[in-house]
Coordinates of C-alpha atoms in Angstrom, one line a residue:
X1 CA 3.4 -7.8 -55.4
X2 CA 3.5 -11.2 -53.9
X3 CA 2.8 -13.2 -50.8
X4 CA 1.8 -10.8 -48.0
X5 CA 4.0 -7.9 -49.1
X6 CA 1.3 -5.8 -50.3
X7 CA 0.8 -2.6 -48.2
X8 CA -1.4 0.2 -48.7
X9 CA -0.6 3.2 -46.2
X10 CA -1.7 5.8 -48.5
X11 CA -4.9 4.0 -49.5
X12 CA -5.6 3.6 -45.8
X13 CA -5.2 7.3 -45.3
X14 CA -7.3 8.4 -48.0
X15 CA -10.0 5.8 -47.0
X16 CA -10.0 7.7 -43.6
X17 CA -10.5 10.9 -45.5
X18 CA -13.4 9.4 -47.4
X19 CA -15.3 8.2 -44.4
X20 CA -14.9 11.6 -42.7
X21 CA -16.3 13.2 -45.7
X22 CA -18.7 10.6 -47.4
X23 CA -21.1 8.3 -45.7
X24 CA -19.8 4.7 -46.2
X25 CA -16.6 6.2 -47.7
X26 CA -17.7 5.6 -51.1
X27 CA -20.5 6.8 -53.6
X28 CA -21.5 3.3 -54.4
X29 CA -22.0 0.7 -51.6
X30 CA -20.6 -2.0 -53.7
X31 CA -17.3 0.1 -53.8
X32 CA -17.1 0.3 -49.9
X33 CA -13.9 -0.9 -48.1
X34 CA -16.1 -3.5 -46.2
X35 CA -16.3 -5.2 -49.5
X36 CA -12.5 -5.9 -49.3
X37 CA -10.2 -7.7 -46.7
X38 CA -9.3 -5.4 -43.9
X39 CA -6.5 -2.8 -44.9
X40 CA -6.5 -4.2 -48.4
X41 CA -9.0 -1.6 -49.9
X42 CA -7.0 0.2 -52.5
X43 CA -7.9 3.7 -53.5
X44 CA -7.4 4.2 -57.1
X45 CA -5.2 6.8 -58.8
X46 CA -5.8 6.2 -62.5
X47 CA -6.2 3.5 -65.1
X48 CA -5.6 2.6 -68.6
X49 CA -7.2 -0.3 -70.5
X50 CA -7.6 -3.2 -68.2
X51 CA -5.0 -1.9 -65.7
X52 CA -5.5 0.3 -62.6
X53 CA -3.0 2.0 -60.2
X54 CA -3.7 2.8 -56.8
X55 CA -2.3 5.7 -54.6
X56 CA 0.4 3.6 -53.3
X57 CA 1.7 2.9 -56.7
X58 CA 0.5 -0.7 -57.2
X59 CA -0.7 -1.9 -60.4
X60 CA -3.6 -4.4 -60.8
X61 CA -5.4 -6.2 -63.7
X62 CA -8.9 -5.0 -63.1
X63 CA -12.2 -7.0 -63.4
X64 CA -15.7 -5.7 -63.1
X65 CA -14.3 -2.2 -64.2
X66 CA -16.6 0.5 -62.9
X67 CA -19.2 -2.1 -61.6
X68 CA -19.5 -3.4 -65.2
X69 CA -19.7 0.0 -66.8
X70 CA -16.2 0.2 -68.3
X71 CA -16.4 -2.6 -70.7
X72 CA -14.1 -1.2 -73.3
X73 CA -11.3 -0.5 -70.8
X74 CA -10.3 2.7 -69.1
X75 CA -9.7 5.9 -71.3
X76 CA -10.7 4.1 -74.4
X77 CA -9.1 6.3 -77.4
X78 CA -12.3 6.3 -79.5
X79 CA -14.6 7.2 -76.6
X80 CA -12.2 9.9 -75.4
X81 CA -11.8 11.4 -78.9
X82 CA -15.7 11.7 -79.1
X83 CA -16.1 13.2 -75.7
X84 CA -13.3 15.9 -76.3
X85 CA -14.8 17.0 -79.5
X86 CA -17.9 17.8 -77.6
X87 CA -16.5 19.4 -74.6
X88 CA -15.0 22.3 -76.8
X89 CA -18.6 22.7 -78.2
X90 CA -20.4 23.2 -74.9
X91 CA -21.9 20.4 -72.8
X92 CA -25.5 21.7 -71.8
X93 CA -27.9 24.3 -73.1
X94 CA -31.3 25.7 -72.5
X95 CA -32.7 23.9 -75.4
X96 CA -31.9 20.5 -76.9
X97 CA -28.7 19.7 -78.6
X98 CA -28.5 18.1 -82.1
X99 CA -26.5 15.6 -80.4
X100 CA -29.6 14.4 -78.6
X101 CA -31.3 13.5 -81.9
X102 CA -28.2 12.0 -83.1
X103 CA -27.7 9.9 -79.8
X104 CA -31.4 8.8 -79.9
X105 CA -31.2 7.7 -83.5
X106 CA -28.0 5.8 -82.9
X107 CA -29.4 4.0 -79.9
X108 CA -32.6 2.9 -81.8
X109 CA -30.6 1.7 -84.6
X110 CA -28.5 -0.4 -82.2
X111 CA -31.6 -1.6 -80.4
X112 CA -34.3 -1.9 -83.1
X113 CA -36.8 -3.6 -80.8
X114 CA -37.3 0.0 -79.2
X115 CA -39.2 2.6 -80.8
X116 CA -38.4 5.6 -78.7
X117 CA -35.7 6.3 -76.0
X118 CA -35.1 8.8 -73.3
X119 CA -31.7 9.3 -71.7
X120 CA -30.7 9.9 -68.1
X121 CA -27.7 9.8 -65.8
X122 CA -28.3 6.6 -63.8
X123 CA -30.0 3.2 -63.9
X124 CA -32.2 4.0 -60.9
X125 CA -33.8 6.9 -62.6
X126 CA -34.4 4.9 -65.7
X127 CA -36.1 1.8 -64.0
X128 CA -38.2 4.1 -61.6
X129 CA -39.4 6.0 -64.7
X130 CA -40.5 2.6 -66.3
X131 CA -42.3 1.7 -63.1
X132 CA -44.0 5.2 -63.1
X133 CA -44.9 4.8 -66.6
X134 CA -46.5 1.3 -66.3
X135 CA -48.5 2.5 -63.3
X136 CA -49.7 5.4 -65.3
X137 CA -50.8 3.5 -68.3
X138 CA -52.4 0.7 -66.4
X139 CA -53.9 2.5 -63.7
X140 CA -52.5 0.1 -61.0
X141 CA -50.2 0.6 -58.2
X142 CA -48.6 -2.9 -57.6
X143 CA -45.2 -3.7 -59.1
X144 CA -43.9 -7.2 -59.4
X145 CA -40.2 -7.7 -59.5
X146 CA -37.9 -10.8 -59.8
X147 CA -36.6 -11.8 -56.3
X148 CA -33.6 -13.5 -57.8
X149 CA -32.1 -10.5 -59.1
X150 CA -30.1 -8.4 -56.8
X151 CA -30.7 -4.7 -57.7
X152 CA -33.1 -2.6 -59.4
X153 CA -33.0 1.0 -58.1
X154 CA -32.2 3.1 -55.2
X155 CA -35.8 4.2 -54.9
X156 CA -38.3 3.2 -52.4
X157 CA -40.3 0.8 -54.5
X158 CA -37.3 -1.6 -54.6
X159 CA -35.0 -0.7 -51.6
X160 CA -37.9 -1.3 -49.3
X161 CA -37.8 -5.0 -50.2
X162 CA -34.1 -5.2 -49.0
X163 CA -32.6 -5.5 -45.4
X164 CA -31.9 -1.7 -45.8
X165 CA -35.3 -0.6 -45.8
X166 CA -34.8 2.2 -43.0
X167 CA -36.7 5.3 -43.8
X168 CA -39.3 3.7 -46.2
X169 CA -42.9 3.5 -45.4
X170 CA -44.3 0.0 -45.2
X171 CA -47.3 1.4 -47.4
X172 CA -44.9 1.8 -50.2
X173 CA -43.1 -1.6 -49.6
X174 CA -46.4 -3.4 -49.5
X175 CA -47.1 -2.4 -53.1
X176 CA -43.9 -4.4 -54.4
X177 CA -44.3 -8.1 -54.6
X178 CA -41.8 -10.6 -56.0
X179 CA -41.7 -13.7 -58.3
X180 CA -38.7 -16.3 -58.8
X181 CA -36.9 -16.4 -62.0
X182 CA -37.8 -19.2 -64.6
X183 CA -41.2 -20.1 -63.0
X184 CA -44.0 -19.1 -65.2
X185 CA -46.6 -20.9 -62.9
X186 CA -45.4 -18.7 -60.0
X187 CA -46.1 -15.5 -62.0
X188 CA -49.6 -16.8 -63.0
X189 CA -50.2 -17.4 -59.4
X190 CA -49.2 -13.9 -58.6
X191 CA -51.6 -12.4 -61.2
X192 CA -54.4 -14.7 -59.7
X193 CA -53.6 -13.5 -56.2
X194 CA -53.7 -9.7 -57.2
X195 CA -56.1 -9.5 -60.1
X196 CA -56.0 -6.4 -62.2
X197 CA -53.6 -4.9 -59.5
X198 CA -50.0 -5.6 -61.0
X199 CA -48.9 -2.7 -63.2
X200 CA -45.7 -4.4 -64.5
X201 CA -43.3 -7.2 -64.2
X202 CA -39.7 -6.1 -64.0
X203 CA -36.5 -8.3 -64.3
X204 CA -33.3 -9.0 -65.7
X205 CA -33.9 -11.1 -68.9
X206 CA -30.9 -13.2 -67.9
X207 CA -28.2 -13.2 -65.2
X208 CA -26.2 -16.1 -64.1
X209 CA -28.3 -18.7 -65.8
X210 CA -29.8 -18.8 -69.2
X211 CA -33.6 -18.1 -69.5
X212 CA -35.5 -21.5 -69.8
X213 CA -36.9 -22.1 -73.2
X214 CA -40.1 -20.1 -73.8
X215 CA -39.8 -18.4 -70.5
X216 CA -39.2 -14.7 -71.7
X217 CA -42.0 -15.1 -74.3
X218 CA -44.2 -16.7 -71.7
X219 CA -43.7 -13.8 -69.3
X220 CA -44.6 -11.4 -72.2
X221 CA -47.7 -13.2 -73.0
X222 CA -48.8 -13.6 -69.4
X223 CA -48.2 -9.8 -68.7
X224 CA -50.3 -8.9 -71.9
X225 CA -52.9 -11.3 -71.1
X226 CA -53.4 -9.6 -67.5
X227 CA -53.1 -6.1 -68.8
X228 CA -49.6 -5.6 -67.2
X229 CA -46.4 -4.0 -68.7
X230 CA -43.2 -6.3 -69.2
X231 CA -40.2 -4.3 -68.4
X232 CA -36.5 -5.8 -69.1
X233 CA -33.7 -4.3 -66.9
X234 CA -30.9 -4.4 -69.5
X235 CA -28.4 -2.5 -67.2
X236 CA -26.0 -5.5 -67.3
X237 CA -27.2 -7.5 -70.3
X238 CA -27.3 -4.5 -72.7
X239 CA -24.2 -4.9 -75.2
X240 CA -22.7 -7.7 -73.0
X241 CA -25.2 -10.3 -74.2
X242 CA -25.4 -8.5 -77.7
X243 CA -25.3 -5.1 -79.1
X244 CA -29.2 -5.1 -79.0
X245 CA -29.1 -6.6 -75.5
X246 CA -30.7 -9.7 -74.3
X247 CA -34.0 -8.9 -76.2
X248 CA -31.9 -8.8 -79.4
X249 CA -30.3 -12.1 -78.6
X250 CA -33.4 -14.0 -77.4
X251 CA -35.9 -12.6 -79.8
X252 CA -38.3 -11.3 -77.2
X253 CA -39.3 -7.6 -77.1
X254 CA -40.4 -6.1 -73.9
X255 CA -42.7 -3.3 -73.5
X256 CA -40.1 -1.1 -71.9
X257 CA -36.4 -1.6 -71.2
X258 CA -33.6 0.1 -69.4
X259 CA -30.0 0.4 -70.4
X260 CA -26.9 1.6 -68.7
X261 CA -23.5 0.4 -67.5
X262 CA -21.7 -0.4 -70.6
X263 CA -23.6 2.3 -72.7
X264 CA -21.1 5.0 -71.6
X265 CA -17.8 3.3 -71.1
X266 CA -17.9 5.0 -67.6
X267 CA -19.3 8.3 -68.6
X268 CA -22.8 8.8 -66.9
X269 CA -25.7 7.9 -69.3
X270 CA -28.5 5.5 -69.0
X271 CA -31.7 5.0 -71.2
X272 CA -35.3 4.1 -71.0
X273 CA -36.6 2.7 -74.2
X274 CA -39.8 1.1 -75.4
X275 CA -43.0 1.0 -77.4
X276 CA -43.9 4.4 -78.8
X277 CA -47.6 4.2 -77.5
X278 CA -46.2 4.0 -74.0
X279 CA -43.0 6.1 -74.2
X280 CA -45.2 8.9 -75.9
X281 CA -47.1 9.3 -72.6
X282 CA -44.2 11.4 -71.3
X283 CA -44.2 13.5 -74.3
X284 CA -46.2 16.2 -76.0
X285 CA -48.1 14.4 -78.8
X286 CA -51.0 12.7 -77.3
X287 CA -54.2 13.5 -75.6
X288 CA -54.1 11.3 -72.5
X289 CA -52.9 12.4 -69.0
X290 CA -49.4 13.4 -68.9
X291 CA -46.7 11.3 -67.2
X292 CA -43.6 13.0 -65.6
X293 CA -41.3 10.6 -67.3
X294 CA -37.8 11.6 -67.1
X295 CA -36.6 15.4 -66.7
X296 CA -33.0 15.5 -65.6
X297 CA -30.8 18.7 -66.0
X298 CA -27.8 16.8 -67.0
X299 CA -29.5 13.8 -68.9
X300 CA -28.6 15.4 -72.3
X301 CA -24.9 16.3 -71.5
X302 CA -23.5 16.4 -74.9
X303 CA -20.1 14.6 -74.0
X304 CA -21.9 11.7 -72.2
X305 CA -24.1 11.2 -75.3
X306 CA -21.1 11.2 -77.6
X307 CA -19.6 8.7 -75.4
X308 CA -22.5 6.4 -75.8
X309 CA -22.5 6.8 -79.5
X310 CA -18.8 6.0 -79.6
X311 CA -19.3 2.9 -77.6
X312 CA -22.1 1.7 -79.8
X313 CA -20.0 2.3 -82.9
X314 CA -17.1 0.4 -81.4
X315 CA -19.3 -2.5 -80.3
X316 CA -20.7 -2.9 -83.8
X317 CA -17.5 -2.3 -85.8
X318 CA -15.2 -4.1 -83.7
X319 CA -17.4 -7.2 -82.7
X320 CA -16.7 -6.3 -79.0
X321 CA -19.5 -8.6 -77.6
X322 CA -17.8 -11.6 -79.2
X323 CA -14.4 -10.7 -77.8
X324 CA -15.8 -10.3 -74.4
X325 CA -17.3 -13.9 -74.6
X326 CA -13.9 -15.2 -75.9
X327 CA -11.9 -13.7 -73.1
X328 CA -14.5 -14.9 -70.6
X329 CA -14.4 -18.3 -71.8
X330 CA -10.6 -18.4 -71.7
X331 CA -10.8 -17.0 -68.1
X332 CA -13.5 -19.4 -66.9
X333 CA -11.6 -22.5 -68.3
X334 CA -8.2 -21.4 -66.7
X335 CA -9.9 -20.7 -63.2
X336 CA -11.8 -24.1 -63.2
X337 CA -8.7 -25.8 -64.1
X338 CA -6.6 -24.1 -61.5
X339 CA -9.1 -24.8 -58.9
X340 CA -9.3 -28.4 -59.8
X341 CA -5.5 -28.9 -59.7
X342 CA -5.5 -27.5 -56.1
X343 CA -8.6 -29.8 -55.1
X344 CA -11.0 -26.9 -54.7
X345 CA -13.1 -27.2 -57.7
X346 CA -16.3 -27.6 -55.5
X347 CA -15.4 -24.5 -53.5
X348 CA -14.2 -21.9 -56.0
X349 CA -16.9 -21.8 -58.6
X350 CA -17.1 -19.7 -61.6
X351 CA -20.6 -19.0 -62.7
X352 CA -22.5 -16.9 -65.5
X353 CA -22.2 -16.1 -69.0
X354 CA -18.7 -15.7 -70.4
X355 CA -19.1 -12.0 -70.6
X356 CA -20.4 -11.5 -67.2
X357 CA -18.7 -14.0 -64.9
X358 CA -18.7 -14.1 -61.2
X359 CA -17.3 -16.4 -58.6
X360 CA -18.7 -18.2 -55.6
X361 CA -16.5 -19.1 -52.7
X362 CA -18.0 -22.0 -50.7
X363 CA -17.0 -23.5 -47.4
X364 CA -16.3 -27.3 -46.6
X365 CA -20.1 -27.8 -46.5
X366 CA -20.6 -26.1 -49.7
X367 CA -22.3 -23.0 -48.4
X368 CA -21.6 -19.5 -49.6
X369 CA -18.9 -18.1 -47.4
X370 CA -17.8 -14.5 -46.7
X371 CA -14.7 -15.8 -44.8
X372 CA -13.5 -17.8 -47.7
X373 CA -14.3 -15.1 -50.0
X374 CA -12.2 -12.7 -47.9
X375 CA -9.2 -15.2 -48.1
X376 CA -9.6 -15.5 -51.9
X377 CA -9.8 -11.8 -52.4
X378 CA -6.8 -11.3 -50.2
X379 CA -4.6 -13.7 -52.3
X380 CA -5.8 -11.9 -55.5
X381 CA -4.9 -8.6 -54.3
X382 CA -1.5 -9.5 -53.2
X383 CA -1.0 -11.1 -56.6
X384 CA -2.0 -7.7 -58.4
X385 CA -5.4 -8.9 -59.4
X386 CA -8.4 -6.5 -58.5
X387 CA -11.3 -8.8 -58.9
X388 CA -14.7 -8.5 -56.8
X389 CA -15.9 -10.5 -59.9
X390 CA -14.5 -11.9 -63.1
X391 CA -16.5 -9.6 -65.4
X392 CA -14.1 -8.9 -68.2
X393 CA -13.4 -5.9 -70.3
X394 CA -12.4 -5.9 -74.1
X395 CA -9.1 -4.3 -73.0
X396 CA -7.8 -7.4 -71.4
X397 CA -5.1 -9.2 -73.4
X398 CA -4.6 -13.0 -73.3
X399 CA -1.5 -12.5 -71.2
X400 CA -3.6 -10.7 -68.5
X401 CA -6.2 -13.5 -68.3
X402 CA -3.0 -15.9 -68.1
X403 CA -1.6 -14.2 -65.3
X404 CA -5.0 -14.0 -63.4
X405 CA -4.9 -17.8 -63.7
X406 CA -1.7 -18.0 -62.4
X407 CA -2.6 -16.0 -59.2
X408 CA -6.0 -17.9 -58.8
X409 CA -4.0 -21.0 -58.8
X410 CA -1.9 -19.6 -55.9
X411 CA -5.0 -18.5 -54.1
X412 CA -6.5 -21.9 -54.5
X413 CA -3.5 -23.4 -53.0
X414 CA -4.1 -21.3 -49.7
X415 CA -7.7 -22.0 -50.0
X416 CA -6.9 -25.8 -49.8
X417 CA -4.8 -25.3 -46.8
X418 CA -7.7 -23.5 -45.0
X419 CA -10.2 -26.2 -46.0
X420 CA -7.9 -28.8 -44.4
X421 CA -7.2 -26.9 -41.4
X422 CA -11.1 -26.7 -41.1
X423 CA -10.8 -22.8 -40.3
X424 CA -9.9 -20.0 -42.8
X425 CA -9.3 -17.4 -40.0
X426 CA -5.5 -17.3 -40.0
X427 CA -5.6 -16.4 -43.5
X428 CA -8.0 -13.6 -43.4
X429 CA -5.9 -10.8 -42.0
X430 CA -8.7 -9.3 -40.1
X431 CA -12.5 -9.1 -40.2
X432 CA -14.2 -10.8 -43.2
X433 CA -15.9 -8.8 -46.0
X434 CA -19.8 -8.2 -45.5
X435 CA -22.7 -8.2 -47.8
X436 CA -23.8 -4.9 -49.2
X437 CA -27.6 -5.3 -48.1
X438 CA -27.6 -5.9 -44.2
X439 CA -29.7 -4.1 -41.6
X440 CA -26.6 -3.2 -39.3
X441 CA -23.2 -2.0 -39.7

């Protein structure tokens, strides 16, 4: 694939089928065809390692696989072997399987800062359970979340704070307040504004920037001083920052934390973990009021838990986190060099930890631009690179990274032309991509 030769007639046809049967044409808004240039939203056929094929037969190097969940690459042999072994033994029973004990023990050995764990199928259930538990143990209703982090849950307590708040009562949204990342004084002011009202602070421990020195420990101290619960959302940082998550890397233990994404390498599994005295409130061995913590029919599917155990073993034994960082560093350096060579280093900007890279597309005034993002994505796609982000998987080879950098260089050449022309429109091929969170279609 090169130039403007990429055509996706079968993908367009399947997209129409999807929109006819599925609201939004995808089961995750971030996978919607509005996130891709017009008529260039490939529908996937299959994947192996770091490569995927669409229904039109085109092959791509893929980044951000499965919204960051497939960190070992598609169809990873070690994971598939573990899954197949359990499928032959049955996947769900009327009582717990021994696999549930094994998976919990494996998780707690990998994340030793946690004392108990409960598994579910998606991140939203886990984070909402953490909020419910914090409200129960504190007797408070208000939740404080970090406003600089884009997503915590599909549930009302979070979605009500976004532009897509239709259907959510204001009484629910009013119970959620926000704070900026990295600013302890702002959190202190929030506690002063709502004395004895805040059940928990919930945030990603790190994202595009490293936490300022002392910040995470300071948050923990503030939360405890004010009788609140500290919750780390480690859906992304879990495994990508270290096998024990960001809490293991930075040495700050939250009261509760949630994991997902990389945990199952594409299989549906998430986890709520934390201090025993809190987690046990959702159990049977206490004399306090019971908390309906997590109770999911499919949360203990044996094959998904087997996948999680295989993922953890692979990370620890093969040094996957270090490989992700090395690949990301090679990619980031190459993209920055390619952008600089084409005179767009101030406009195509790579950000984030090496294991979790994203890119910004800025206009002539240095403002984020959906039009320039569309131009950039279009050139990547026509060059065989499927990259809504630059989040790497360990299945990438150095040759894949180098090829990506070559295509980025070609995209940056077009980017420069658009900047010089003062208008990217001729290179868009149709309507620009849209942000996920918007009030109107």
